[in-house]
CSV table of C-alpha atoms in Angstrom, one decimal:
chain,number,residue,atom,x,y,z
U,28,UNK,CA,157.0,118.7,95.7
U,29,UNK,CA,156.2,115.5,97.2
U,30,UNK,CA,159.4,114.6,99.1
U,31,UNK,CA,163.0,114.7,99.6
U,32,UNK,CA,165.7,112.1,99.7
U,33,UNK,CA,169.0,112.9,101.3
U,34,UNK,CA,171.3,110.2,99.3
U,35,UNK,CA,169.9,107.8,96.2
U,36,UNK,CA,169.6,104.9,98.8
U,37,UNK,CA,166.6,106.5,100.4
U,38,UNK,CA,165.3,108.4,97.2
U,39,UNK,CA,165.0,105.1,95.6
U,40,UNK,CA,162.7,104.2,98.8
U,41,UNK,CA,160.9,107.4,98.5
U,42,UNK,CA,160.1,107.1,94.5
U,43,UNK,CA,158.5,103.7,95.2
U,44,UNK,CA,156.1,105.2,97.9
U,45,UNK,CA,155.4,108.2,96.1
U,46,UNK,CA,155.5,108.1,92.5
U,47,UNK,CA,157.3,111.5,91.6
U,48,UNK,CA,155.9,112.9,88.0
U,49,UNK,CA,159.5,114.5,87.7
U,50,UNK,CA,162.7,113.8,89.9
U,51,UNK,CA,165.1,116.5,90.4
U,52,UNK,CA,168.4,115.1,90.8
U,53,UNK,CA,171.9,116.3,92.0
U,54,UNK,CA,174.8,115.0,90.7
U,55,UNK,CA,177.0,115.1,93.6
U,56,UNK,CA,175.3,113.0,96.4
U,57,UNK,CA,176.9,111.2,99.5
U,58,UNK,CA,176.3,106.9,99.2
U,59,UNK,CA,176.1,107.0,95.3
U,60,UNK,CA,177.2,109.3,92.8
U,61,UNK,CA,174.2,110.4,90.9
U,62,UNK,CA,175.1,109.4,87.1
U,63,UNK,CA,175.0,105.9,88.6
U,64,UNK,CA,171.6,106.5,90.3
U,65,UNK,CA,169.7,107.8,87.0
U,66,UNK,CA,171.7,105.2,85.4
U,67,UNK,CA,169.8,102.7,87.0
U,68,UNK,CA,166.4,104.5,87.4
U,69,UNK,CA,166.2,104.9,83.6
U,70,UNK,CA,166.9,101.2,83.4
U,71,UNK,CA,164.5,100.1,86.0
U,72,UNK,CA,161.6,102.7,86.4
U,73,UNK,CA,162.2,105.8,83.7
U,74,UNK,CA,160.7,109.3,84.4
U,75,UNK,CA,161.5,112.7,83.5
U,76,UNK,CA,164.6,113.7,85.7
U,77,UNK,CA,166.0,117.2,85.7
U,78,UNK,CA,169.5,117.7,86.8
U,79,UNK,CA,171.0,119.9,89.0
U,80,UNK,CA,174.6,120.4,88.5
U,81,UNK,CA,177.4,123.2,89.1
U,82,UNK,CA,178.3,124.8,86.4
U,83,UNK,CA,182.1,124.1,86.6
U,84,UNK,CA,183.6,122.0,83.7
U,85,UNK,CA,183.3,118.4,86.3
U,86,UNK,CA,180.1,119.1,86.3
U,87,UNK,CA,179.4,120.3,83.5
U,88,UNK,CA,180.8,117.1,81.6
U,89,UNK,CA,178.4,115.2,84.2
U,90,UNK,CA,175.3,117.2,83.2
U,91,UNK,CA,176.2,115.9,79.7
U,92,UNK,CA,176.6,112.4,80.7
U,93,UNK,CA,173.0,112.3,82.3
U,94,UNK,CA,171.3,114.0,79.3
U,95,UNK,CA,173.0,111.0,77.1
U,96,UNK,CA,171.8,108.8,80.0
U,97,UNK,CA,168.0,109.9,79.5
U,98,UNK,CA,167.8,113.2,82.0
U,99,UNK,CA,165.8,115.0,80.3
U,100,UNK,CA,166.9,119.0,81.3
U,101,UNK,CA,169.4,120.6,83.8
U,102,UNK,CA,169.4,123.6,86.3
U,103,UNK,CA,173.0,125.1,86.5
U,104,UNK,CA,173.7,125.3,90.8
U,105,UNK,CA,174.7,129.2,91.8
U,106,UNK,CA,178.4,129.7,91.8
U,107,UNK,CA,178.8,132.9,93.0
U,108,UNK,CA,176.0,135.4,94.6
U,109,UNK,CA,174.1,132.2,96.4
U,110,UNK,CA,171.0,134.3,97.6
U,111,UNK,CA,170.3,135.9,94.4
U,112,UNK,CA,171.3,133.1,92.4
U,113,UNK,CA,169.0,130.8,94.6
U,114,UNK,CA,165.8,132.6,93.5
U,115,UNK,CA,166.9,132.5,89.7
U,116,UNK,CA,167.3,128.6,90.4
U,117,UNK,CA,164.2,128.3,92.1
U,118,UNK,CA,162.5,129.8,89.1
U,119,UNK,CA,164.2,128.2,86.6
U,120,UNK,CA,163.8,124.8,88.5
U,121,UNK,CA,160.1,125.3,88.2
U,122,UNK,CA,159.7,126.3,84.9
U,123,UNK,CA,161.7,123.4,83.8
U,124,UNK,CA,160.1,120.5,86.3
U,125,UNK,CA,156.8,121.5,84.5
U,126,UNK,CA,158.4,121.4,81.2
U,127,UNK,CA,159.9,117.5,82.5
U,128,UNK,CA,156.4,116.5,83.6
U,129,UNK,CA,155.0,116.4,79.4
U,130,UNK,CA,157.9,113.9,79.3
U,131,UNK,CA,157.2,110.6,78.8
U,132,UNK,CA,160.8,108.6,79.0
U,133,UNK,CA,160.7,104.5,78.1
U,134,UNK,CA,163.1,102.1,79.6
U,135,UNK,CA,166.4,102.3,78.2
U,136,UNK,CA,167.6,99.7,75.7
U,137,UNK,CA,170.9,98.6,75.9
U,138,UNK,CA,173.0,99.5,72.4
U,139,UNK,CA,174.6,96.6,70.8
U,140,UNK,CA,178.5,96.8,71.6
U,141,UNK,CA,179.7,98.2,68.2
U,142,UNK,CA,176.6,100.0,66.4
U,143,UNK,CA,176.4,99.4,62.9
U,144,UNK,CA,177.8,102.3,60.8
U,145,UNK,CA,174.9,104.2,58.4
U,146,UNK,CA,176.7,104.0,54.6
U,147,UNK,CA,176.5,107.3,52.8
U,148,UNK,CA,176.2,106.2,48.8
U,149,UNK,CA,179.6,107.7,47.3
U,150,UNK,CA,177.2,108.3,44.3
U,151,UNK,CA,175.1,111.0,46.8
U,152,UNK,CA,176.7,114.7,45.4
U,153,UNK,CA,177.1,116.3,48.9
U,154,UNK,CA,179.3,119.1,47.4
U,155,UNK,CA,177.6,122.3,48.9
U,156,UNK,CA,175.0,120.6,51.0
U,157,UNK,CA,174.6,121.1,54.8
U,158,UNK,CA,172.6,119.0,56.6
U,159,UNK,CA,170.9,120.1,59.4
U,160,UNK,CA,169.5,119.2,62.8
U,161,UNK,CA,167.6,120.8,65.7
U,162,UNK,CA,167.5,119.8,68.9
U,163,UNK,CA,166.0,120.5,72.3
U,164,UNK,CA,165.2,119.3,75.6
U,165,UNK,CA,165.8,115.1,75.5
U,166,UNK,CA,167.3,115.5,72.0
U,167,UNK,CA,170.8,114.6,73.8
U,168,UNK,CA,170.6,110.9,73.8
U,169,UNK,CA,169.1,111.0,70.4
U,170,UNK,CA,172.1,113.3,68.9
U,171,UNK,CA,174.3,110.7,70.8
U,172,UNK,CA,173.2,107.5,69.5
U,173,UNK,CA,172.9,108.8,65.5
U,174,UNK,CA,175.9,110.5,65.3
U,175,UNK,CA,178.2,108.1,66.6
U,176,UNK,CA,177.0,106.0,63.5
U,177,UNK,CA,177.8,108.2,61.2
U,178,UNK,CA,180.7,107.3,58.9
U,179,UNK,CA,183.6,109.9,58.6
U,180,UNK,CA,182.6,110.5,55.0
U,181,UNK,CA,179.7,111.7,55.8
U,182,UNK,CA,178.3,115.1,54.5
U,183,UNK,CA,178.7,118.4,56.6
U,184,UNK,CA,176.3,118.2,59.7
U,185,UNK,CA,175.1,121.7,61.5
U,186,UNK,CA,173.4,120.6,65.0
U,187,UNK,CA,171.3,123.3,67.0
U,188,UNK,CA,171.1,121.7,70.4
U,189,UNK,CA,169.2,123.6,73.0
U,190,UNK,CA,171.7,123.7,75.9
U,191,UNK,CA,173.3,126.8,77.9
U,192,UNK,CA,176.5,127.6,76.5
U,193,UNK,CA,178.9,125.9,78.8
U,194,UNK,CA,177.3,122.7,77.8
U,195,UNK,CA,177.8,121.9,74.8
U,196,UNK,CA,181.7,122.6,74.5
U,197,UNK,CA,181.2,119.8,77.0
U,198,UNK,CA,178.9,118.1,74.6
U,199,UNK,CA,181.0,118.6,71.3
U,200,UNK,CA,184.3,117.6,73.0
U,201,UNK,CA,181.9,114.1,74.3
U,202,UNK,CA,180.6,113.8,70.8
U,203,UNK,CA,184.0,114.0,69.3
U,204,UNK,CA,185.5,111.4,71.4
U,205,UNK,CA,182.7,109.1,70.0
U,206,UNK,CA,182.2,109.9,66.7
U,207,UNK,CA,183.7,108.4,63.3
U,208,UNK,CA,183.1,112.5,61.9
U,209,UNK,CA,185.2,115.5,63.6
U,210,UNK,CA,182.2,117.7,66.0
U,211,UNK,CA,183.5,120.9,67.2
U,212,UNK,CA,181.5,123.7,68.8
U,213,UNK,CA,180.7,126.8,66.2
């Protein structure tokens, strides 16, 4: 660990003079919400950021959001049992920062207003064909951006997305909103 920030104001202060491999970053911060922090950090000066985040469904759904937004894992914050639970996180938050550091995050682009729909050719026999994806960590953003252009004709799509489980009812109900094709959680 190189530093600490206690709001975004000073952490963006403290990334310029340090140069941080991997940012940990909480969602709930005083001066600036943190979604609007990494927002702006993946715009301006992208690294590997891992999320810490309660695992309630708020912030759940904002641990979601900052995966789509280019964070590229998350550490669930102890609810209950806060000494044991704060070793667990410390381990976890470890494991997973050293995991974050073989990241290599570009600048995000800015998606065009309306993305264009893919087309599915209505001669394609999809009858009893799956397709299938797999996902990990940083495959968020990418699940986002290719599923919201599929059409609703599209063939039967089975994701495996490497998340904790209270995540990605978050994530399907997300993807749902956005898609053309119906995503529920199996």
């Amino acid at each position: 660990m190189v530093g600490t920030a206690p709001d975004p104001i000073i952490a963006r202060e403290r990334i310029k003079a340090l140069s941080p491999d991997v940012l940990t970053l909480d969602i709930e911060m005083p001066r600036m919400d943190g979604l609007s922090f990494l927002r702006r950090l993946m715009a301006l000066r992208p690294m590997p950021v891992v999320v810490v985040s309660t695992l309630t469904q708020k912030g759940t759904d904002a641990a979601v959001q900052a995966m789509e937004l280019g964070a590229v894992d998350y550490v669930a914050k102890p609810l209950l049992d806060i000494r044991h639970g704060m070793e667990e996180l410390g381990a976890e938050l470890v494991a997973k920062v050293k995991l974050a550091a073989q990241a290599r995050p570009r600048a995000r682009r800015e998606e065009p207003a309306a993305p264009s729909l893919l087309t599915v050719d209505p001669r394609l026999s999809t009858a009893g064909r799956v397709v299938a994806i797999g996902a990990s960590t940083g495959g968020v953003e990418t699940l986002q951006r290719m599923l919201t252009r599929l059409p609703a004709s599209a063939p039967a799509i089975l994701v495996t997305q490497h998340m904790p489980a209270g995540f990605t009812s978050s994530f399907a109900r997300r993807l749902d909103a956005q898609c053309a094709v119906t995503v529920i959680e199996a």
